[in-house]
XYZ file of N, CA and C in Angstrom:
702
model
N 0.802 -1.191 -0.009
C -0.013 -0.012 -0.015
C 0.879 1.265 -0.005
N 1.919 1.274 0.827
C 2.792 2.419 0.874
C 3.482 2.659 -0.452
N 3.899 1.562 -1.080
C 4.590 1.714 -2.408
C 3.638 2.306 -3.411
N 2.377 1.894 -3.461
C 1.422 2.489 -4.410
C 1.170 3.968 -4.105
N 1.137 4.354 -2.822
C 0.883 5.739 -2.464
C 2.052 6.601 -2.842
N 3.266 6.087 -2.700
C 4.461 6.840 -3.036
C 4.467 7.257 -4.525
N 3.847 6.461 -5.384
C 3.851 6.729 -6.791
C 2.822 7.813 -7.205
N 1.942 8.179 -6.305
C 0.845 9.108 -6.631
C 1.357 10.497 -6.700
N 0.655 11.336 -7.526
C 0.920 12.766 -7.621
C -0.410 13.499 -7.916
N -0.587 14.628 -7.317
C -1.815 15.437 -7.529
C -3.057 14.661 -7.112
N -2.902 13.834 -6.027
C -4.077 13.056 -5.528
C -4.703 13.855 -4.372
N -5.767 13.294 -3.822
C -6.492 13.896 -2.699
C -6.451 12.971 -1.491
N -6.310 13.578 -0.318
C -6.289 12.788 0.925
C -7.611 13.029 1.635
N -8.320 11.996 1.977
C -9.582 12.062 2.685
C -9.385 11.521 4.085
N -9.570 12.313 5.088
C -9.305 11.905 6.462
C -10.643 11.633 7.155
N -10.858 10.355 7.473
C -12.114 9.920 8.031
C -12.974 9.178 6.973
N -13.289 7.865 7.285
C -14.062 7.059 6.380
C -15.383 6.671 6.924
N -16.066 7.691 7.511
C -17.398 7.492 7.955
C -18.379 7.536 6.810
N -19.632 7.811 7.077
C -20.671 7.775 5.957
C -20.347 8.855 4.919
N -20.013 10.077 5.334
C -19.733 11.130 4.380
C -18.405 10.879 3.686
N -17.375 10.505 4.445
C -16.034 10.226 3.853
C -16.092 9.115 2.842
N -16.884 8.099 3.081
C -16.979 6.975 2.108
C -17.643 7.410 0.829
N -18.778 8.122 0.947
C -19.498 8.616 -0.237
C -18.610 9.560 -1.058
N -17.920 10.441 -0.385
C -17.034 11.369 -1.056
C -15.927 10.643 -1.778
N -15.276 9.693 -1.104
C -14.199 8.945 -1.732
C -14.648 8.193 -2.991
N -15.807 7.539 -2.882
C -16.350 6.782 -4.023
C -16.649 7.731 -5.168
N -17.176 8.925 -4.902
C -17.472 9.871 -5.910
C -16.187 10.305 -6.659
N -15.161 10.618 -5.894
C -13.876 11.062 -6.487
C -13.265 9.934 -7.373
N -13.335 8.722 -6.863
C -12.820 7.626 -7.628
C -13.578 7.377 -8.931
N -14.901 7.579 -8.909
C -15.686 7.495 -10.105
C -15.282 8.539 -11.147
N -14.691 9.631 -10.653
C -14.233 10.709 -11.555
C -12.777 10.519 -11.924
N -12.240 9.315 -11.604
C -10.846 8.960 -11.992
C -9.837 9.865 -11.263
N -10.151 10.211 -10.039
C -9.239 10.968 -9.227
C -8.630 10.021 -8.192
N -7.321 10.093 -8.046
C -6.636 9.229 -7.076
C -6.897 9.745 -5.684
N -7.162 8.809 -4.742
C -7.536 9.154 -3.373
C -6.781 8.241 -2.433
N -6.299 8.826 -1.311
C -5.764 8.053 -0.150
C -6.559 8.443 1.047
N -7.022 7.409 1.755
C -7.862 7.583 2.924
C -6.991 7.362 4.161
N -7.133 8.227 5.194
C -6.581 7.963 6.464
C -7.695 7.775 7.469
N -7.746 6.571 8.036
C -8.814 6.220 8.970
C -8.173 5.639 10.234
N -8.620 6.129 11.368
C -7.970 5.626 12.629
C -8.562 4.330 13.175
N -9.803 4.009 12.737
C -10.451 2.825 13.263
C -10.077 1.618 12.413
N -9.322 0.641 12.947
C -8.913 -0.579 12.158
C -10.126 -1.381 11.665
N -11.298 -1.201 12.331
C -12.481 -1.976 11.953
C -12.928 -1.592 10.526
N -12.559 -0.425 10.025
C -12.939 0.020 8.698
C -12.060 -0.638 7.602
N -11.021 -1.351 8.010
C -10.090 -1.871 6.998
C -10.777 -2.827 6.028
N -11.683 -3.637 6.550
C -12.394 -4.607 5.704
C -13.205 -3.913 4.633
N -13.867 -2.841 5.089
C -14.690 -2.045 4.152
C -13.848 -1.361 3.110
N -12.702 -0.804 3.567
C -11.814 -0.117 2.657
C -11.240 -1.102 1.611
N -10.848 -2.270 2.062
C -10.371 -3.296 1.158
C -11.455 -3.658 0.134
N -12.651 -3.838 0.618
C -13.754 -4.164 -0.300
C -14.053 -3.093 -1.276
N -13.852 -1.856 -0.901
C -14.125 -0.698 -1.808
C -12.932 -0.472 -2.750
N -11.833 -1.184 -2.546
C -10.689 -1.015 -3.421
C -10.009 0.334 -3.295
N -9.937 0.875 -2.081
C -9.367 2.190 -1.803
C -7.962 2.060 -1.240
N -7.077 2.959 -1.632
C -5.771 3.087 -1.007
C -5.989 3.727 0.376
N -5.435 3.195 1.421
C -5.681 3.695 2.770
C -4.537 3.464 3.679
N -4.555 4.254 4.806
C -3.602 4.058 5.923
C -4.441 4.082 7.184
N -4.110 3.199 8.113
C -4.788 3.173 9.392
C -3.927 3.863 10.404
N -4.484 4.970 11.007
C -3.750 5.716 11.985
C -4.415 7.101 12.215
N -3.751 7.941 13.006
C -4.239 9.267 13.290
C -3.903 10.212 12.183
N -4.895 10.882 11.670
C -4.667 11.885 10.556
C -3.918 13.095 11.083
N -3.991 13.384 12.373
C -3.299 14.543 12.936
C -1.852 14.269 13.261
N -1.351 13.148 12.804
C 0.023 12.779 13.003
C 0.849 13.173 11.746
N 1.887 13.920 11.938
C 2.686 14.453 10.791
C 3.210 13.333 9.906
N 3.709 12.261 10.524
C 4.335 11.159 9.773
C 3.254 10.469 8.943
N 2.041 10.357 9.473
C 0.929 9.752 8.757
C 0.597 10.513 7.488
N 0.514 11.883 7.637
C 0.275 12.720 6.471
C 1.343 12.635 5.433
N 2.594 12.577 5.870
C 3.701 12.434 4.952
C 3.617 11.094 4.196
N 3.264 10.012 4.922
C 3.080 8.724 4.279
C 1.940 8.739 3.248
N 0.956 9.587 3.505
C -0.177 9.700 2.561
C 0.173 10.601 1.381
N 1.388 11.107 1.369
C 1.837 11.893 0.209
C 1.372 13.301 0.194
N 1.285 13.980 1.377
C 0.706 15.300 1.483
C 1.495 16.311 0.689
N 2.864 16.131 0.534
C 3.618 17.116 -0.196
C 3.435 17.053 -1.675
N 2.888 15.909 -2.209
C 2.603 15.799 -3.600
C 1.129 15.926 -3.967
N 0.310 16.002 -2.923
C -1.151 16.000 -3.102
C -1.707 17.307 -3.630
N -2.870 17.231 -4.221
C -3.546 18.472 -4.684
C -4.450 19.069 -3.592
N -4.892 18.214 -2.621
C -5.803 18.696 -1.615
C -6.069 17.664 -0.554
N -6.724 18.110 0.496
C -7.112 17.248 1.583
C -8.511 17.603 2.111
N -9.221 16.556 2.590
C -10.561 16.760 3.173
C -10.438 16.371 4.610
N -10.704 17.318 5.493
C -10.713 17.092 6.935
C -12.110 16.741 7.369
N -12.372 15.488 7.511
C -13.690 14.999 7.917
C -13.651 14.149 9.155
N -12.888 14.529 10.169
C -12.716 13.762 11.392
C -13.911 13.914 12.266
N -13.939 13.169 13.393
C -15.129 13.077 14.206
C -15.480 14.415 14.915
N -14.448 15.135 15.338
C -14.730 16.359 16.097
C -14.199 17.593 15.375
N -14.773 18.754 15.663
C -14.325 19.971 15.048
C -12.882 20.376 15.551
N -12.617 20.069 16.789
C -11.255 20.367 17.308
C -10.204 19.574 16.576
N -10.519 18.317 16.268
C -9.523 17.496 15.506
C -9.361 18.037 14.122
N -10.433 18.521 13.475
C -10.367 19.061 12.152
C -9.570 20.348 12.135
N -9.719 21.184 13.152
C -8.896 22.381 13.270
C -7.411 22.039 13.337
N -7.098 21.109 14.175
C -5.729 20.654 14.377
C -5.167 20.060 13.046
N -6.010 19.326 12.359
C -5.572 18.702 11.104
C -5.317 19.791 10.039
N -6.207 20.776 9.930
C -6.047 21.825 8.944
C -4.767 22.621 9.191
N -4.480 22.914 10.448
C -3.257 23.664 10.804
C -2.030 22.880 10.405
N -2.047 21.626 10.703
C -0.862 20.781 10.380
C -0.703 20.580 8.889
N -1.800 20.389 8.175
C -1.757 20.193 6.739
C -1.259 21.434 6.050
N -1.685 22.624 6.548
C -1.220 23.884 5.981
C 0.279 24.078 6.136
N 0.863 23.635 7.289
C 2.270 23.730 7.496
C 3.057 22.790 6.576
N 2.508 21.598 6.300
C 3.224 20.643 5.511
C 3.134 20.935 3.995
N 2.018 21.508 3.589
C 1.871 21.852 2.161
C 1.070 23.144 2.071
N 1.712 24.294 2.043
C 1.045 25.590 2.059
C 0.225 25.856 0.784
N 0.485 25.136 -0.285
C -0.089 25.500 -1.578
C -1.332 24.704 -2.017
N -1.675 23.633 -1.249
C -2.771 22.797 -1.757
C -4.105 23.165 -1.124
N -5.224 22.588 -1.678
C -6.561 22.958 -1.349
C -7.063 22.159 -0.137
N -7.647 22.858 0.848
C -8.139 22.213 2.045
C -9.628 22.457 2.206
N -10.358 21.289 2.302
C -11.804 21.340 2.587
C -12.011 20.731 3.994
N -12.813 21.393 4.822
C -13.019 20.886 6.191
C -14.515 20.809 6.462
N -14.883 19.829 7.286
C -16.248 19.672 7.720
C -16.447 20.314 9.086
N -17.542 21.026 9.239
C -17.824 21.619 10.554
C -19.227 21.096 11.005
N -19.277 20.690 12.238
C -20.545 20.178 12.742
C -21.506 21.285 13.185
N -20.870 22.433 13.524
C -21.642 23.620 13.961
C -21.118 24.906 13.298
N -21.994 25.889 13.184
C -21.571 27.172 12.559
C -20.483 27.835 13.333
N -20.429 27.615 14.626
C -19.431 28.287 15.482
C -18.001 27.931 15.128
N -17.854 26.802 14.425
C -16.527 26.325 14.091
C -16.102 26.629 12.662
N -16.963 27.294 11.901
C -16.606 27.618 10.517
C -15.456 28.609 10.490
N -15.539 29.667 11.229
C -14.508 30.679 11.190
C -13.170 30.150 11.765
N -13.203 29.416 12.923
C -11.908 28.845 13.356
C -11.223 27.925 12.337
N -12.002 27.205 11.558
C -11.476 26.342 10.555
C -10.919 27.164 9.397
N -11.584 28.243 9.044
C -11.078 29.117 8.002
C -9.795 29.794 8.458
N -9.793 30.255 9.708
C -8.612 30.915 10.271
C -7.445 29.947 10.318
N -7.753 28.630 10.527
C -6.656 27.653 10.549
C -6.039 27.378 9.235
N -6.774 27.739 8.139
C -6.207 27.557 6.761
C -7.090 26.829 5.814
N -8.357 26.506 6.194
C -9.242 25.813 5.269
C -9.734 26.749 4.200
N -9.701 26.364 2.965
C -10.253 27.168 1.836
C -11.729 27.119 1.802
N -12.329 25.998 2.157
C -13.804 25.834 2.132
C -14.190 24.980 3.333
N -15.210 25.486 4.050
C -15.766 24.805 5.216
C -17.188 24.449 4.923
N -17.497 23.130 5.079
C -18.823 22.656 4.776
C -19.536 22.126 6.010
N -20.755 22.483 6.179
C -21.567 21.941 7.260
C -22.729 21.081 6.671
N -22.524 19.797 6.670
C -23.557 18.901 6.002
C -24.967 19.105 6.506
N -25.059 19.439 7.815
C -26.449 19.651 8.377
C -27.048 20.896 7.841
N -26.249 21.965 7.742
C -26.775 23.265 7.179
C -27.154 23.051 5.728
N -26.334 22.364 4.971
C -26.620 22.162 3.548
C -27.910 21.317 3.395
N -28.060 20.326 4.191
C -29.218 19.468 4.127
C -30.506 20.256 4.430
N -30.448 21.106 5.449
C -31.610 21.892 5.831
C -31.976 22.880 4.684
N -30.963 23.559 4.131
C -31.206 24.519 3.061
C -31.773 23.820 1.810
N -31.275 22.621 1.550
C -31.743 21.843 0.369
C -33.212 21.511 0.548
N -33.637 21.127 1.755
C -35.027 20.816 1.997
C -35.876 22.038 1.841
N -35.406 23.205 2.312
C -36.130 24.444 2.167
C -36.290 24.806 0.716
N -35.233 24.701 -0.079
C -35.286 24.997 -1.478
C -36.232 24.037 -2.247
N -36.318 22.824 -1.759
C -37.180 21.796 -2.423
C -38.614 22.292 -2.278
N -38.924 23.031 -1.219
C -40.257 23.541 -0.996
C -40.482 24.835 -1.785
N -39.471 25.698 -1.738
C -39.635 27.057 -2.284
C -39.373 27.076 -3.782
N -38.408 26.285 -4.286
C -37.951 26.332 -5.666
C -37.822 24.904 -6.254
N -38.923 24.176 -6.260
C -38.867 22.772 -6.728
C -38.342 22.603 -8.165
N -38.684 23.456 -9.035
C -38.235 23.379 -10.428
C -36.778 23.578 -10.571
N -36.284 24.580 -9.861
C -34.822 24.840 -9.824
C -34.053 23.654 -9.289
N -34.547 23.100 -8.182
C -33.874 21.921 -7.597
C -33.891 20.740 -8.521
N -34.983 20.532 -9.219
C -35.057 19.419 -10.201
C -34.031 19.597 -11.291
N -33.936 20.879 -11.805
C -32.926 21.142 -12.819
C -31.532 20.840 -12.353
N -31.152 21.332 -11.150
C -29.802 21.135 -10.628
C -29.562 19.649 -10.345
N -30.525 18.929 -9.855
C -30.368 17.492 -9.598
C -30.065 16.770 -10.905
N -30.778 17.150 -11.943
C -30.580 16.552 -13.268
C -29.175 16.865 -13.783
N -28.754 18.058 -13.594
C -27.444 18.491 -14.094
C -26.303 17.817 -13.386
N -26.497 17.581 -12.061
C -25.400 16.952 -11.299
C -25.569 15.443 -11.167
N -26.538 14.854 -11.846
C -26.704 13.450 -11.820
C -25.621 12.778 -12.717
N -24.736 11.965 -12.108
C -23.651 11.355 -12.844
C -24.129 10.405 -13.939
N -25.358 9.881 -13.753
C -25.855 8.899 -14.695
C -26.509 9.586 -15.935
N -26.665 10.909 -15.816
C -27.276 11.630 -16.952
C -26.160 12.071 -17.940
N -26.333 11.729 -19.201
C -25.421 12.115 -20.242
C -25.957 13.295 -21.107
N -27.151 13.699 -20.789
C -27.796 14.773 -21.550
C -27.012 16.089 -21.415
N -26.801 16.499 -20.182
C -26.014 17.710 -19.925
C -25.499 17.664 -18.500
N -24.430 18.428 -18.246
C -23.860 18.482 -16.939
C -23.057 19.792 -16.785
N -22.775 20.151 -15.519
C -21.938 21.244 -15.236
C -20.453 20.798 -15.087
N -19.525 21.652 -15.458
C -18.120 21.343 -15.283
C -17.365 22.658 -15.220
N -16.220 22.631 -14.512
C -15.312 23.738 -14.462
C -13.973 23.362 -15.163
N -13.455 24.246 -16.031
C -12.317 23.946 -16.806
C -11.292 25.108 -16.696
N -10.069 24.775 -16.438
C -9.021 25.776 -16.258
C -8.353 26.091 -17.591
N -8.145 27.344 -17.868
C -7.409 27.789 -19.076
C -5.909 27.736 -18.723
N -5.207 26.824 -19.414
C -3.802 26.623 -19.110
C -2.901 27.268 -20.158
N -1.643 27.428 -19.758
C -0.650 28.054 -20.646
C -0.527 27.283 -21.942
N -0.600 27.982 -23.047
C -0.507 27.358 -24.354
C -1.845 26.808 -24.906
N -2.976 27.086 -24.236
C -4.260 26.611 -24.671
C -4.617 27.253 -25.981
N -5.261 26.468 -26.855
C -5.647 26.975 -28.191
C -6.635 28.113 -28.121
N -7.439 28.195 -27.040
C -8.431 29.246 -26.916
C -8.013 30.380 -25.963
N -6.784 30.301 -25.538
C -6.254 31.383 -24.684
C -6.247 32.740 -25.489
N -6.696 33.768 -24.838
C -6.831 35.121 -25.453
C -7.791 35.175 -26.615
N -8.668 34.177 -26.774
C -9.721 34.174 -27.761
C -11.026 34.566 -27.106
N -11.814 35.385 -27.754
C -13.084 35.824 -27.145
C -14.101 34.707 -27.192
N -15.103 34.810 -26.323
C -16.179 33.849 -26.284
C -16.897 33.805 -27.619
N -17.045 34.939 -28.245
C -17.783 35.036 -29.534
C -17.002 34.273 -30.648
N -15.673 34.338 -30.644
C -14.864 33.754 -31.655
C -14.441 32.317 -31.366
N -14.727 31.804 -30.162
C -14.274 30.517 -29.718
C -15.043 29.363 -30.362
N -16.253 29.632 -30.760
C -17.082 28.527 -31.300
C -17.659 27.608 -30.318
N -17.504 27.976 -28.995
C -18.027 27.143 -27.913
C -19.541 26.954 -28.003
N -20.255 28.058 -28.255
C -21.688 27.995 -28.327
C -22.150 27.410 -29.655
N -21.552 27.836 -30.787
C -22.037 27.434 -32.065
C -21.601 26.010 -32.424
N -20.385 25.633 -32.185
C -19.869 24.343 -32.619
C -20.009 23.243 -31.579
N -19.902 23.576 -30.267
C -19.946 22.558 -29.206
C -21.260 22.574 -28.438
N -22.068 23.607 -28.700
C -23.379 23.710 -28.008
C -23.180 23.724 -26.500
N -22.151 24.469 -26.037
C -21.925 24.649 -24.616
C -22.359 26.027 -24.175
N -22.815 26.156 -22.934
C -23.231 27.429 -22.380
C -22.168 27.773 -21.318
N -21.580 28.947 -21.478
C -20.621 29.433 -20.451
C -21.446 30.167 -19.374
N -21.491 29.563 -18.191
C -22.278 30.167 -17.106
C -21.507 31.329 -16.411
N -20.187 31.104 -16.214
C -19.449 32.064 -15.503
C -17.933 31.865 -15.759
N -17.117 32.899 -15.494
C -15.689 32.778 -15.572
C -15.109 33.401 -14.280
N -14.231 32.618 -13.665
C -13.568 33.086 -12.466
C -12.072 33.297 -12.812
N -11.605 34.575 -12.533
C -10.232 34.861 -12.864
C -9.286 34.310 -11.796
N -7.987 34.497 -12.022
C -6.969 33.900 -11.060
C -6.988 34.548 -9.682
N -7.657 35.698 -9.566
C -7.762 36.374 -8.279
C -9.030 35.927 -7.520
N -9.861 35.090 -8.162
C -11.066 34.569 -7.512
C -12.310 35.388 -7.794
N -12.172 36.471 -8.601
C -13.347 37.284 -8.954
C -14.205 36.529 -10.008
N -15.506 36.488 -9.773
C -16.420 35.739 -10.635
C -17.225 36.663 -11.497
N -17.273 36.354 -12.798
C -18.067 37.051 -13.762
C -19.198 36.120 -14.250
N -20.404 36.419 -13.960
C -21.551 35.602 -14.400
C -22.040 36.079 -15.770
N -22.478 35.159 -16.562
C -23.003 35.384 -17.883
C -22.092 36.358 -18.684
N -20.839 35.931 -18.943
C -19.871 36.824 -19.624
C -20.327 37.275 -20.981
N -19.929 38.492 -21.343
C -20.284 39.055 -22.622
C -19.526 38.339 -23.775
N -20.058 38.525 -24.991
C -19.518 37.874 -26.144
C -18.077 38.221 -26.469
N -17.649 39.461 -26.078
C -16.293 39.862 -26.349
C -15.299 39.570 -25.227
N -15.769 38.859 -24.218
C -14.850 38.483 -23.101
C -13.873 37.403 -23.559
N -12.605 37.653 -23.274
C -11.530 36.706 -23.703
C -11.199 35.756 -22.588
N -10.795 34.552 -23.011
C -10.321 33.538 -22.042
C -8.826 33.814 -21.749
N -8.530 34.022 -20.502
C -7.220 34.354 -20.063
C -6.594 33.180 -19.303
N -5.277 32.897 -19.524
C -4.562 31.881 -18.824
C -4.748 32.040 -17.320
N -5.178 31.009 -16.628
C -5.463 31.072 -15.208
C -6.941 31.188 -14.904
N -7.751 31.561 -15.868
C -9.244 31.599 -15.681
C -9.766 30.207 -15.503
N -10.860 30.119 -14.753
C -11.623 28.884 -14.605
C -13.008 29.129 -15.207
N -13.401 28.333 -16.207
C -14.614 28.521 -16.910
C -15.669 27.506 -16.364
N -16.836 28.012 -16.062
C -17.936 27.122 -15.652
C -18.907 26.968 -16.832
N -19.024 25.747 -17.313
C -19.835 25.495 -18.509
C -20.922 24.482 -18.239
N -21.897 24.444 -19.130
C -22.971 23.442 -19.066
C -23.169 22.923 -20.456
N -23.266 21.614 -20.591
C -23.504 21.014 -21.874
C -23.343 19.449 -21.752
N -23.164 18.835 -22.938
C -23.025 17.374 -22.918
C -21.617 16.994 -22.481
N -21.477 15.783 -22.008
C -20.178 15.309 -21.562
C -19.139 15.274 -22.686
N -19.612 14.916 -23.888
C -18.718 14.875 -25.060
C -18.231 16.245 -25.388
N -19.062 17.274 -25.405
C -18.622 18.615 -25.758
C -17.697 19.168 -24.669
N -18.010 18.896 -23.438
C -17.121 19.346 -22.327
C -15.766 18.736 -22.474
N -15.642 17.511 -22.859
C -14.339 16.877 -23.080
C -13.613 17.608 -24.210
N -14.287 17.967 -25.261
C -13.649 18.685 -26.375
C -13.086 20.019 -25.911
N -13.851 20.703 -25.066
C -13.378 21.990 -24.501
C -12.179 21.819 -23.606
N -12.167 20.752 -22.792
C -11.037 20.494 -21.913
C -9.756 20.320 -22.715
N -9.885 19.638 -23.879
C -8.668 19.446 -24.734
C -8.180 20.772 -25.242
N -9.127 21.635 -25.664
C -8.702 22.947 -26.189
C -8.123 23.871 -25.100
N -8.417 23.590 -23.876
C -7.915 24.455 -22.764
C -6.685 23.884 -22.111
N -6.288 22.673 -22.545
C -5.132 22.012 -21.811
C -3.807 22.672 -22.118
N -3.579 23.136 -23.386
C -2.322 23.691 -23.761
C -1.320 22.628 -24.215
């Protein structure tokens, strides 16, 4: 297991293999993303083996364990441990070991969102808050929710949302939306463009150019999205 993990690069580390951690891991693997799980409970080993997941048994807040999981080569980490205090400690340690990668943390209560952000988490998620808001939107905006559920359904090939980064040397770099052929030739809709500073432009104008470092949010068929990814790879 350690030998396989050492060969990984740009993978994600998921800390905690409870109900949420398991669903998240399986989703990432379905998207062909390499994942290493750190789980402290040895009883989960049978389930991890059955799921075909690379994993380590031990404490995620241990520096040596994170290094074994390849934190210095990883793209990001998910702090989904049992308590908020453990997640704060994990975020702080992860930020020290790899200052450049993406950190997502779970918070059980709103009071811990800011401490997790202050510790270095880029995104803090509260599953209970999200669940409650989702139920409220299902009542208030049922048609919108149905549309989003269809768009994010992995089994649907009709259309989906995706984000694509404009990389150095991309064929469409410095090309305007109007001249790119994205709408006419690929039948893709550009929902928004986020620049490298994090500023978001919704419903960009036809003369907006794609700049290296931009992240484009598009909607369309999986085949067309793949075509656009190739044009943006460089």
